[in-house]
Amino acid sequence: MAAPSLIDQREGRPRTVAEAILLVGGKGTRLRPLTVNTPKPMLEVAGVPFLSHQLARAKAAGITRIVFATAYKPEVFEEYFGDGSRFGLELVYVQEVEPLDTAGAIRNVADQLVSAPNEPVMIFNGDILSGVDLGALRAEHAARGADVTLHLTKVADPRAFGLVPTDADGWVTSFREKPQRPEDIVTDQINAGCYVFKREIIDGIPAGRRVSVERETFPGLLERGAKVLGVVEQSYWLDLGTPAAFARGSADLVLGAISSPAVPASTCERYDAALVLDGAEVAESAQLGAGTTIGRDGRVGADAAVYGSVIGAGAVIEEGVSVRDSIIGRGARIGAGTVLEGVVVGDGANVGAGNELLGGVRVSCDAVLPDSSVRFSHDAS
Ligand code: GTP
């Protein structure tokens, strides 16, 4: 297919297409069972599929065209976002036959890019909630003449991340795998999952096989003497890959700790610190807070308390239930008096009354947990 013209026909001068690639093909295994039915970037965060926030932020930063690199459940993305006109963006979808890993996925969409070889293409991981100034990142990339620019952030505990040390001028000196020993922690700077690539660097990635951007592409670029820049920016940043981070990110959007034009208005004015979506019914005596979202057509019964949690569309929280820092899938039911803390409940699961599920428990989609013989009375002192 011929690339669309970069010449604005009416004006007769170059048209700027600010282009991005969105990596959305991962299986999201750490978020199972939520990702059994829905790819991670399409899970609802603060009332809308997570990507809605990313697209809104990209658009606000002047991006006009986004190519989705899909692999797992590819159809779901196009069904929701279509050609992007509803969102003021041009969206294009490319599907991998087999997952190609991050850099393989980037290379696989090269045919669909319209940028010239030396023009910048932004690349986003589809699971990062971030307030990074995308315009500033692109401007720095251009001003410094970089081949690739990475957004780096600093974290208190970098053990779970790839480390990216830089020299005094910001040029990346090496890429380090997750540190195993204390002496391996050479920096607190980590790869934040947002890059600017010169188009020609994308074309240079080997085609048709799995390639990891962190393990192969970036170290290979350094070896070949490419100019790889790290821009440290410590605005809000969260990788939504784990259940705890996912609930936290949704709550932070609801609470305004990070802003997104895509957060819908609440339909219930009683709660300052919660988002209630269309059709949801919340009993007068229920308490909602700490950034909780109640999904469309959800129900929260009398004396229930839901804090810091994401309740899926059509889910039912019965009376006296206590839910904290948890994610409840679509159409799930939580029986009266049950206590959930730091728990993930899959779509359609049925958790009986009077149970207590704590710290990291995951309930499969459509699982049925019987009522507990030990009854917890929500009004017992
Ligand atoms: P986990 O399985 O829980 O680690 O999640 P994940 O599969 O999303 O992997 P990870 O968080 O490391 O992925 C980072 C980003 O790259 C996410 O936005 C993924 O959707 C994306 N990604 C990972 N592997 C592939 C792939 O093979 N193809 C494509 N197109 N995207 C990928």
Short mmCIF file of C-alpha atoms and ligand atoms in Angstrom, two decimals:
data_model
loop_
_atom_site.label_atom_id
_atom_site.label_comp_id
_atom_site.label_asym_id
_atom_site.label_seq_id
_atom_site.Cartn_x
_atom_site.Cartn_y
_atom_site.Cartn_z
CA MET A 1 0.00 0.00 0.00
CA ALA A 2 1.39 3.43 -0.89
CA ALA A 3 2.10 5.69 2.06
CA PRO A 4 -0.34 8.59 2.36
CA SER A 5 0.98 11.84 0.95
CA LEU A 6 2.80 14.12 3.31
CA ILE A 7 1.91 17.12 1.20
CA ASP A 8 -1.14 19.05 2.24
CA GLN A 9 -3.01 19.36 -1.07
CA ARG A 10 -4.69 22.66 -0.25
CA GLU A 11 -1.67 24.42 1.15
CA GLY A 12 0.89 22.81 -1.15
CA ARG A 13 3.42 22.61 1.69
CA PRO A 14 4.64 19.80 3.93
CA ARG A 15 2.03 18.54 6.38
CA THR A 16 3.24 17.41 9.77
CA VAL A 17 2.09 13.92 10.66
CA ALA A 18 3.16 13.33 14.23
CA GLU A 19 3.19 9.58 14.40
CA ALA A 20 3.26 7.01 17.20
CA ILE A 21 3.26 3.24 17.63
CA LEU A 22 1.31 1.70 20.49
CA LEU A 23 2.48 -1.71 21.72
CA VAL A 24 -0.61 -3.60 22.81
CA GLY A 25 0.09 -7.23 21.95
CA GLY A 26 1.19 -8.58 25.34
CA LYS A 27 -0.75 -11.34 27.10
CA GLY A 28 -0.87 -9.48 30.42
CA THR A 29 -0.18 -12.66 32.40
CA ARG A 30 0.42 -10.78 35.64
CA LEU A 31 -3.14 -9.48 35.51
CA ARG A 32 -4.82 -12.83 35.02
CA PRO A 33 -7.68 -13.65 35.25
CA LEU A 34 -8.70 -10.10 34.24
CA THR A 35 -6.87 -10.53 30.93
CA VAL A 36 -8.52 -13.85 30.06
CA ASN A 37 -11.36 -12.02 28.28
CA THR A 38 -9.86 -8.58 27.74
CA PRO A 39 -6.35 -7.53 26.65
CA LYS A 40 -4.63 -5.50 29.37
CA PRO A 41 -4.70 -2.15 27.51
CA MET A 42 -8.50 -2.48 27.11
CA LEU A 43 -9.27 -3.15 30.79
CA GLU A 44 -11.30 -0.32 32.25
CA VAL A 45 -9.33 2.15 34.33
CA ALA A 46 -11.30 5.04 35.83
CA GLY A 47 -14.34 4.07 33.79
CA VAL A 48 -12.87 3.70 30.28
CA PRO A 49 -10.48 1.29 28.55
CA PHE A 50 -6.98 2.20 29.68
CA LEU A 51 -5.91 3.16 26.17
CA SER A 52 -8.49 5.96 26.13
CA HIS A 53 -6.30 7.81 28.61
CA GLN A 54 -3.16 7.18 26.57
CA LEU A 55 -4.79 8.24 23.31
CA ALA A 56 -6.17 11.41 24.90
CA ARG A 57 -2.75 12.33 26.26
CA ALA A 58 -1.05 11.57 22.94
CA LYS A 59 -3.57 13.71 21.08
CA ALA A 60 -3.13 16.57 23.56
CA ALA A 61 0.63 16.39 22.80
CA GLY A 62 0.01 16.83 19.07
CA ILE A 63 0.19 13.19 17.91
CA THR A 64 -2.12 12.78 14.91
CA ARG A 65 -1.65 9.17 13.77
CA ILE A 66 -1.17 6.02 15.84
CA VAL A 67 -0.33 2.52 14.61
CA PHE A 68 -1.45 -0.24 16.98
CA ALA A 69 0.88 -3.25 17.16
CA THR A 70 -1.52 -6.02 18.18
CA ALA A 71 -1.12 -9.74 18.81
CA TYR A 72 -3.27 -10.99 21.72
CA LYS A 73 -7.03 -10.55 21.10
CA PRO A 74 -6.35 -8.10 18.24
CA GLU A 75 -9.97 -7.54 17.19
CA VAL A 76 -10.96 -5.91 20.49
CA PHE A 77 -8.98 -2.74 19.79
CA GLU A 78 -10.45 -1.91 16.40
CA GLU A 79 -13.97 -2.79 17.54
CA TYR A 80 -13.74 -0.09 20.20
CA PHE A 81 -11.57 2.64 18.66
CA GLY A 82 -12.40 2.14 14.95
CA ASP A 83 -10.59 4.49 12.56
CA GLY A 84 -10.07 6.94 15.42
CA SER A 85 -12.16 9.76 13.96
CA ARG A 86 -14.33 9.75 17.12
CA PHE A 87 -11.17 10.58 19.06
CA GLY A 88 -9.71 13.05 16.57
CA LEU A 89 -6.92 10.65 15.59
CA GLU A 90 -6.03 8.48 12.62
CA LEU A 91 -5.69 4.91 13.91
CA VAL A 92 -4.19 1.98 12.02
CA TYR A 93 -4.05 -1.66 13.21
CA VAL A 94 -1.40 -4.26 12.47
CA GLN A 95 -1.74 -7.83 13.72
CA GLU A 96 1.16 -10.22 14.37
CA VAL A 97 0.63 -13.82 13.36
CA GLU A 98 2.83 -14.87 16.29
CA PRO A 99 3.74 -12.43 19.07
CA LEU A 100 7.06 -10.81 18.05
CA ASP A 101 7.99 -9.26 21.42
CA THR A 102 8.42 -5.51 21.78
CA ALA A 103 10.98 -4.59 19.11
CA GLY A 104 9.73 -7.30 16.73
CA ALA A 105 6.31 -5.68 17.05
CA ILE A 106 7.73 -2.23 16.34
CA ARG A 107 9.48 -3.53 13.20
CA ASN A 108 6.36 -5.35 12.10
CA VAL A 109 4.40 -2.09 11.70
CA ALA A 110 7.17 -0.28 9.73
CA ASP A 111 5.29 -0.67 6.42
CA GLN A 112 2.43 1.33 7.83
CA LEU A 113 4.46 4.34 8.95
CA VAL A 114 4.37 7.53 6.88
CA SER A 115 7.30 9.34 8.54
CA ALA A 116 10.49 10.02 6.56
CA PRO A 117 13.70 8.16 7.58
CA ASN A 118 15.03 10.91 9.85
CA GLU A 119 11.64 11.89 11.34
CA PRO A 120 10.67 10.96 14.90
CA VAL A 121 8.16 8.23 15.71
CA MET A 122 6.97 7.95 19.31
CA ILE A 123 6.49 4.51 20.82
CA PHE A 124 4.34 3.74 23.85
CA ASN A 125 3.97 0.63 25.94
CA GLY A 126 0.24 0.06 26.27
CA ASP A 127 0.25 -0.28 30.04
CA ILE A 128 2.02 2.81 31.35
CA LEU A 129 0.08 5.58 33.07
CA SER A 130 2.30 8.61 32.87
CA GLY A 131 2.24 12.37 33.02
CA VAL A 132 5.45 12.73 31.02
CA ASP A 133 5.60 15.79 28.78
CA LEU A 134 5.58 14.08 25.37
CA GLY A 135 6.17 17.33 23.47
CA ALA A 136 9.26 18.07 25.57
CA LEU A 137 10.58 14.54 24.96
CA ARG A 138 10.24 14.96 21.21
CA ALA A 139 11.79 18.43 21.34
CA GLU A 140 14.79 17.11 23.29
CA HIS A 141 15.19 14.23 20.81
CA ALA A 142 15.35 16.72 17.93
CA ALA A 143 17.53 19.29 19.68
CA ARG A 144 20.16 16.70 20.68
CA GLY A 145 20.13 14.89 17.34
CA ALA A 146 19.43 11.53 19.01
CA ASP A 147 18.71 8.31 17.13
CA VAL A 148 16.58 7.06 20.00
CA THR A 149 15.36 8.90 23.08
CA LEU A 150 13.97 7.10 26.13
CA HIS A 151 11.86 8.50 28.90
CA LEU A 152 13.55 7.45 32.14
CA THR A 153 12.01 7.70 35.55
CA LYS A 154 13.47 7.14 39.01
CA VAL A 155 12.01 4.64 41.43
CA ALA A 156 12.78 4.02 45.09
CA ASP A 157 13.16 0.27 44.56
CA PRO A 158 14.51 -0.45 41.07
CA ARG A 159 14.89 -4.23 41.57
CA ALA A 160 11.91 -5.11 39.38
CA PHE A 161 13.08 -2.99 36.43
CA GLY A 162 15.73 -2.76 33.73
CA LEU A 163 18.23 -0.04 34.73
CA VAL A 164 19.41 2.67 32.36
CA PRO A 165 22.49 4.61 33.52
CA THR A 166 23.41 7.80 31.63
CA ASP A 167 26.47 10.07 31.53
CA ALA A 168 26.47 13.70 32.66
CA ASP A 169 24.98 14.80 29.31
CA GLY A 170 22.16 12.28 29.38
CA TRP A 171 23.61 9.81 26.85
CA VAL A 172 22.81 6.22 27.80
CA THR A 173 25.92 4.26 28.80
CA SER A 174 24.41 0.78 29.17
CA PHE A 175 21.23 -1.23 29.58
CA ARG A 176 21.14 -3.49 32.62
CA GLU A 177 18.80 -6.41 33.22
CA LYS A 178 16.81 -6.46 36.47
CA PRO A 179 19.45 -6.24 39.22
CA GLN A 180 19.90 -9.49 41.17
CA ARG A 181 22.35 -8.29 43.84
CA PRO A 182 22.59 -4.94 45.71
CA GLU A 183 25.87 -4.11 43.91
CA ASP A 184 24.04 -4.45 40.56
CA ILE A 185 21.92 -1.40 41.40
CA VAL A 186 24.11 1.13 39.62
CA THR A 187 21.38 3.75 39.16
CA ASP A 188 17.79 4.42 40.18
CA GLN A 189 16.90 5.36 36.58
CA ILE A 190 14.61 2.91 34.84
CA ASN A 191 13.15 2.56 31.36
CA ALA A 192 9.71 4.16 31.58
CA GLY A 193 8.31 2.48 28.43
CA CYS A 194 8.02 5.56 26.19
CA TYR A 195 10.48 6.24 23.39
CA VAL A 196 11.18 8.43 20.38
CA PHE A 197 12.82 6.51 17.50
CA LYS A 198 14.14 7.93 14.28
CA ARG A 199 12.10 6.15 11.63
CA GLU A 200 15.24 4.64 10.05
CA ILE A 201 16.15 2.93 13.34
CA ILE A 202 12.81 1.10 13.20
CA ASP A 203 13.55 -0.07 9.66
CA GLY A 204 16.89 -1.45 10.88
CA ILE A 205 15.34 -3.88 13.40
CA PRO A 206 15.41 -7.47 12.06
CA ALA A 207 12.04 -8.38 10.56
CA GLY A 208 9.89 -11.46 11.06
CA ARG A 209 11.25 -12.78 14.36
CA ARG A 210 10.97 -12.10 18.07
CA VAL A 211 13.14 -9.15 19.17
CA SER A 212 13.16 -7.53 22.60
CA VAL A 213 13.70 -3.80 22.67
CA GLU A 214 15.45 -3.88 26.05
CA ARG A 215 17.50 -7.05 25.65
CA GLU A 216 18.50 -6.78 21.99
CA THR A 217 17.68 -3.52 20.22
CA PHE A 218 18.91 -0.97 22.76
CA PRO A 219 22.17 -2.78 23.68
CA GLY A 220 22.80 -3.39 19.95
CA LEU A 221 22.36 0.31 19.19
CA LEU A 222 24.91 1.24 21.87
CA GLU A 223 27.38 -1.30 20.47
CA ARG A 224 27.05 0.25 17.04
CA GLY A 225 27.67 3.74 18.44
CA ALA A 226 24.14 5.05 17.92
CA LYS A 227 23.10 8.16 19.87
CA VAL A 228 20.77 6.92 22.59
CA LEU A 229 19.50 9.65 24.89
CA GLY A 230 17.83 9.24 28.27
CA VAL A 231 15.53 12.00 29.48
CA VAL A 232 14.82 11.73 33.18
CA GLU A 233 11.41 13.11 34.03
CA GLN A 234 9.75 12.35 37.29
CA SER A 235 6.18 13.29 36.67
CA TYR A 236 3.55 10.72 37.66
CA TRP A 237 4.50 7.26 36.39
CA LEU A 238 3.00 3.86 37.01
CA ASP A 239 3.31 0.52 35.21
CA LEU A 240 -0.16 -0.97 35.49
CA GLY A 241 1.09 -4.53 34.98
CA THR A 242 0.22 -5.92 38.43
CA PRO A 243 -3.17 -5.98 40.19
CA ALA A 244 -2.02 -3.64 42.98
CA ALA A 245 -0.63 -1.11 40.50
CA PHE A 246 -3.73 -1.42 38.31
CA ALA A 247 -6.07 -0.57 41.20
CA ARG A 248 -3.74 2.24 42.32
CA GLY A 249 -3.60 3.77 38.81
CA SER A 250 -7.36 3.73 38.42
CA ALA A 251 -7.80 5.32 41.85
CA ASP A 252 -5.18 7.98 41.09
CA LEU A 253 -7.08 8.97 37.93
CA VAL A 254 -10.35 9.19 39.84
CA LEU A 255 -8.71 11.22 42.61
CA GLY A 256 -6.93 13.51 40.12
CA ALA A 257 -3.39 12.55 41.21
CA ILE A 258 -2.88 12.30 37.46
CA SER A 259 -5.24 14.05 35.08
CA SER A 260 -6.75 12.56 31.96
CA PRO A 261 -9.30 14.20 29.66
CA ALA A 262 -10.85 10.73 29.21
CA VAL A 263 -12.15 10.27 32.79
CA PRO A 264 -15.98 10.36 32.55
CA ALA A 265 -18.17 12.36 34.91
CA SER A 266 -19.61 10.52 37.89
CA THR A 267 -23.35 9.91 37.93
CA CYS A 268 -23.52 10.06 41.72
CA GLU A 269 -22.73 13.30 43.54
CA ARG A 270 -22.74 11.80 47.03
CA TYR A 271 -19.12 10.68 46.80
CA ASP A 272 -16.20 13.08 46.16
CA ALA A 273 -13.59 10.36 45.97
CA ALA A 274 -15.37 7.80 43.79
CA LEU A 275 -16.57 7.49 40.21
CA VAL A 276 -19.97 5.93 39.61
CA LEU A 277 -20.82 5.13 36.00
CA ASP A 278 -24.09 5.16 34.08
CA GLY A 279 -26.78 2.81 35.31
CA ALA A 280 -24.97 1.87 38.54
CA GLU A 281 -27.06 1.77 41.72
CA VAL A 282 -25.43 2.54 45.05
CA ALA A 283 -27.41 2.17 48.29
CA GLU A 284 -27.69 5.32 50.42
CA SER A 285 -25.87 3.70 53.31
CA ALA A 286 -22.96 2.40 51.22
CA GLN A 287 -19.58 4.06 51.55
CA LEU A 288 -17.35 4.62 48.52
CA GLY A 289 -13.96 6.31 48.50
CA ALA A 290 -10.19 6.30 47.87
CA GLY A 291 -10.75 6.53 44.11
CA THR A 292 -13.12 3.59 43.69
CA THR A 293 -14.93 3.14 40.38
CA ILE A 294 -18.31 1.42 40.16
CA GLY A 295 -18.76 0.19 36.58
CA ARG A 296 -21.82 0.62 34.38
CA ASP A 297 -24.93 -1.06 35.75
CA GLY A 298 -23.04 -2.22 38.85
CA ARG A 299 -24.84 -2.52 42.19
CA VAL A 300 -23.59 -1.75 45.68
CA GLY A 301 -25.83 -2.87 48.54
CA ALA A 302 -26.66 -1.33 51.91
CA ASP A 303 -23.79 -0.77 54.35
CA ALA A 304 -21.21 -2.01 51.87
CA ALA A 305 -17.85 -0.18 51.86
CA VAL A 306 -15.70 -0.01 48.72
CA TYR A 307 -12.35 1.76 48.81
CA GLY A 308 -9.52 2.04 46.29
CA SER A 309 -11.11 -0.57 44.03
CA VAL A 310 -12.30 -1.13 40.48
CA ILE A 311 -15.73 -2.73 40.26
CA GLY A 312 -16.52 -4.01 36.76
CA ALA A 313 -19.63 -3.35 34.71
CA GLY A 314 -22.69 -5.18 36.00
CA ALA A 315 -20.92 -6.52 39.10
CA VAL A 316 -22.98 -6.87 42.26
CA ILE A 317 -21.59 -6.01 45.69
CA GLU A 318 -24.14 -7.21 48.20
CA GLU A 319 -24.99 -5.67 51.54
CA GLY A 320 -22.34 -5.34 54.17
CA VAL A 321 -19.50 -6.33 51.84
CA SER A 322 -16.14 -4.66 52.42
CA VAL A 323 -13.85 -4.27 49.39
CA ARG A 324 -10.46 -2.60 49.56
CA ASP A 325 -7.71 -2.24 46.92
CA SER A 326 -9.31 -4.95 44.79
CA ILE A 327 -10.46 -5.48 41.23
CA ILE A 328 -13.80 -7.15 40.60
CA GLY A 329 -14.47 -8.37 37.05
CA ARG A 330 -17.53 -7.73 34.93
CA GLY A 331 -20.73 -9.36 36.08
CA ALA A 332 -19.14 -10.87 39.21
CA ARG A 333 -21.16 -11.16 42.42
CA ILE A 334 -19.78 -10.71 45.93
CA GLY A 335 -22.10 -12.20 48.57
CA ALA A 336 -23.29 -10.38 51.67
CA GLY A 337 -20.76 -9.64 54.38
CA THR A 338 -17.73 -10.86 52.45
CA VAL A 339 -14.42 -9.07 53.03
CA LEU A 340 -11.98 -8.60 50.12
CA GLU A 341 -8.61 -6.90 50.44
CA GLY A 342 -6.01 -6.83 47.65
CA VAL A 343 -7.97 -9.44 45.69
CA VAL A 344 -8.71 -9.98 41.99
CA VAL A 345 -12.07 -11.55 41.09
CA GLY A 346 -12.50 -12.68 37.47
CA ASP A 347 -15.46 -11.85 35.22
CA GLY A 348 -18.66 -13.64 36.13
CA ALA A 349 -17.30 -15.20 39.35
CA ASN A 350 -19.69 -15.77 42.19
CA VAL A 351 -18.15 -15.32 45.64
CA GLY A 352 -20.50 -16.54 48.34
CA ALA A 353 -21.53 -14.66 51.47
CA GLY A 354 -19.40 -14.33 54.58
CA ASN A 355 -16.02 -15.10 53.04
CA GLU A 356 -12.75 -13.36 53.81
CA LEU A 357 -10.23 -13.18 50.95
CA LEU A 358 -7.06 -11.25 51.56
CA GLY A 359 -3.68 -10.29 50.08
CA GLY A 360 -3.20 -11.49 46.53
CA VAL A 361 -6.00 -14.06 46.24
CA ARG A 362 -7.30 -14.45 42.68
CA VAL A 363 -10.68 -15.92 41.84
CA SER A 364 -11.00 -17.35 38.31
CA CYS A 365 -13.60 -16.14 35.82
CA ASP A 366 -16.98 -17.81 36.43
CA ALA A 367 -15.70 -19.61 39.57
CA VAL A 368 -18.25 -20.28 42.29
CA LEU A 369 -17.14 -19.95 45.90
CA PRO A 370 -19.73 -21.21 48.37
CA ASP A 371 -20.98 -19.19 51.30
CA SER A 372 -18.63 -19.44 54.26
CA SER A 373 -19.78 -21.39 57.27
CA VAL A 374 -18.03 -18.72 59.35
CA ARG A 375 -20.31 -15.74 59.06
CA PHE A 376 -18.88 -12.23 59.36
CA SER A 377 -21.49 -9.79 60.45
CA HIS A 378 -20.76 -6.36 59.07
CA ASP A 379 -22.40 -4.65 62.01
CA ALA A 380 -20.73 -6.76 64.70
CA SER A 381 -18.60 -4.64 67.02
P1 GTP B 1 2.87 -9.61 31.42
O1 GTP B 1 2.60 -10.89 30.67
O2 GTP B 1 2.02 -9.49 32.65
O3 GTP B 1 4.32 -9.36 31.67
O4 GTP B 1 2.37 -8.39 30.51
P2 GTP B 1 2.67 -8.05 28.96
O5 GTP B 1 2.38 -9.27 28.14
O6 GTP B 1 1.88 -6.84 28.60
O7 GTP B 1 4.22 -7.78 28.89
P3 GTP B 1 5.00 -6.44 29.21
O8 GTP B 1 4.31 -5.71 30.33
O9 GTP B 1 6.42 -6.72 29.36
O10 GTP B 1 4.83 -5.64 27.84
C1 GTP B 1 5.16 -4.29 27.68
C2 GTP B 1 4.33 -3.72 26.53
O11 GTP B 1 4.68 -4.38 25.31
C3 GTP B 1 2.85 -3.94 26.73
O12 GTP B 1 2.21 -2.78 26.25
C4 GTP B 1 2.54 -5.15 25.87
O13 GTP B 1 1.22 -5.10 25.34
C5 GTP B 1 3.55 -5.02 24.74
N1 GTP B 1 4.01 -6.33 24.22
C6 GTP B 1 4.70 -7.29 24.89
N2 GTP B 1 4.94 -8.34 24.09
C7 GTP B 1 4.41 -8.02 22.86
C8 GTP B 1 4.34 -8.71 21.60
O14 GTP B 1 4.82 -9.84 21.41
N3 GTP B 1 3.71 -8.06 20.57
C9 GTP B 1 3.18 -6.80 20.73
N4 GTP B 1 2.57 -6.25 19.68
N5 GTP B 1 3.21 -6.14 21.90
C10 GTP B 1 3.84 -6.75 22.96
#
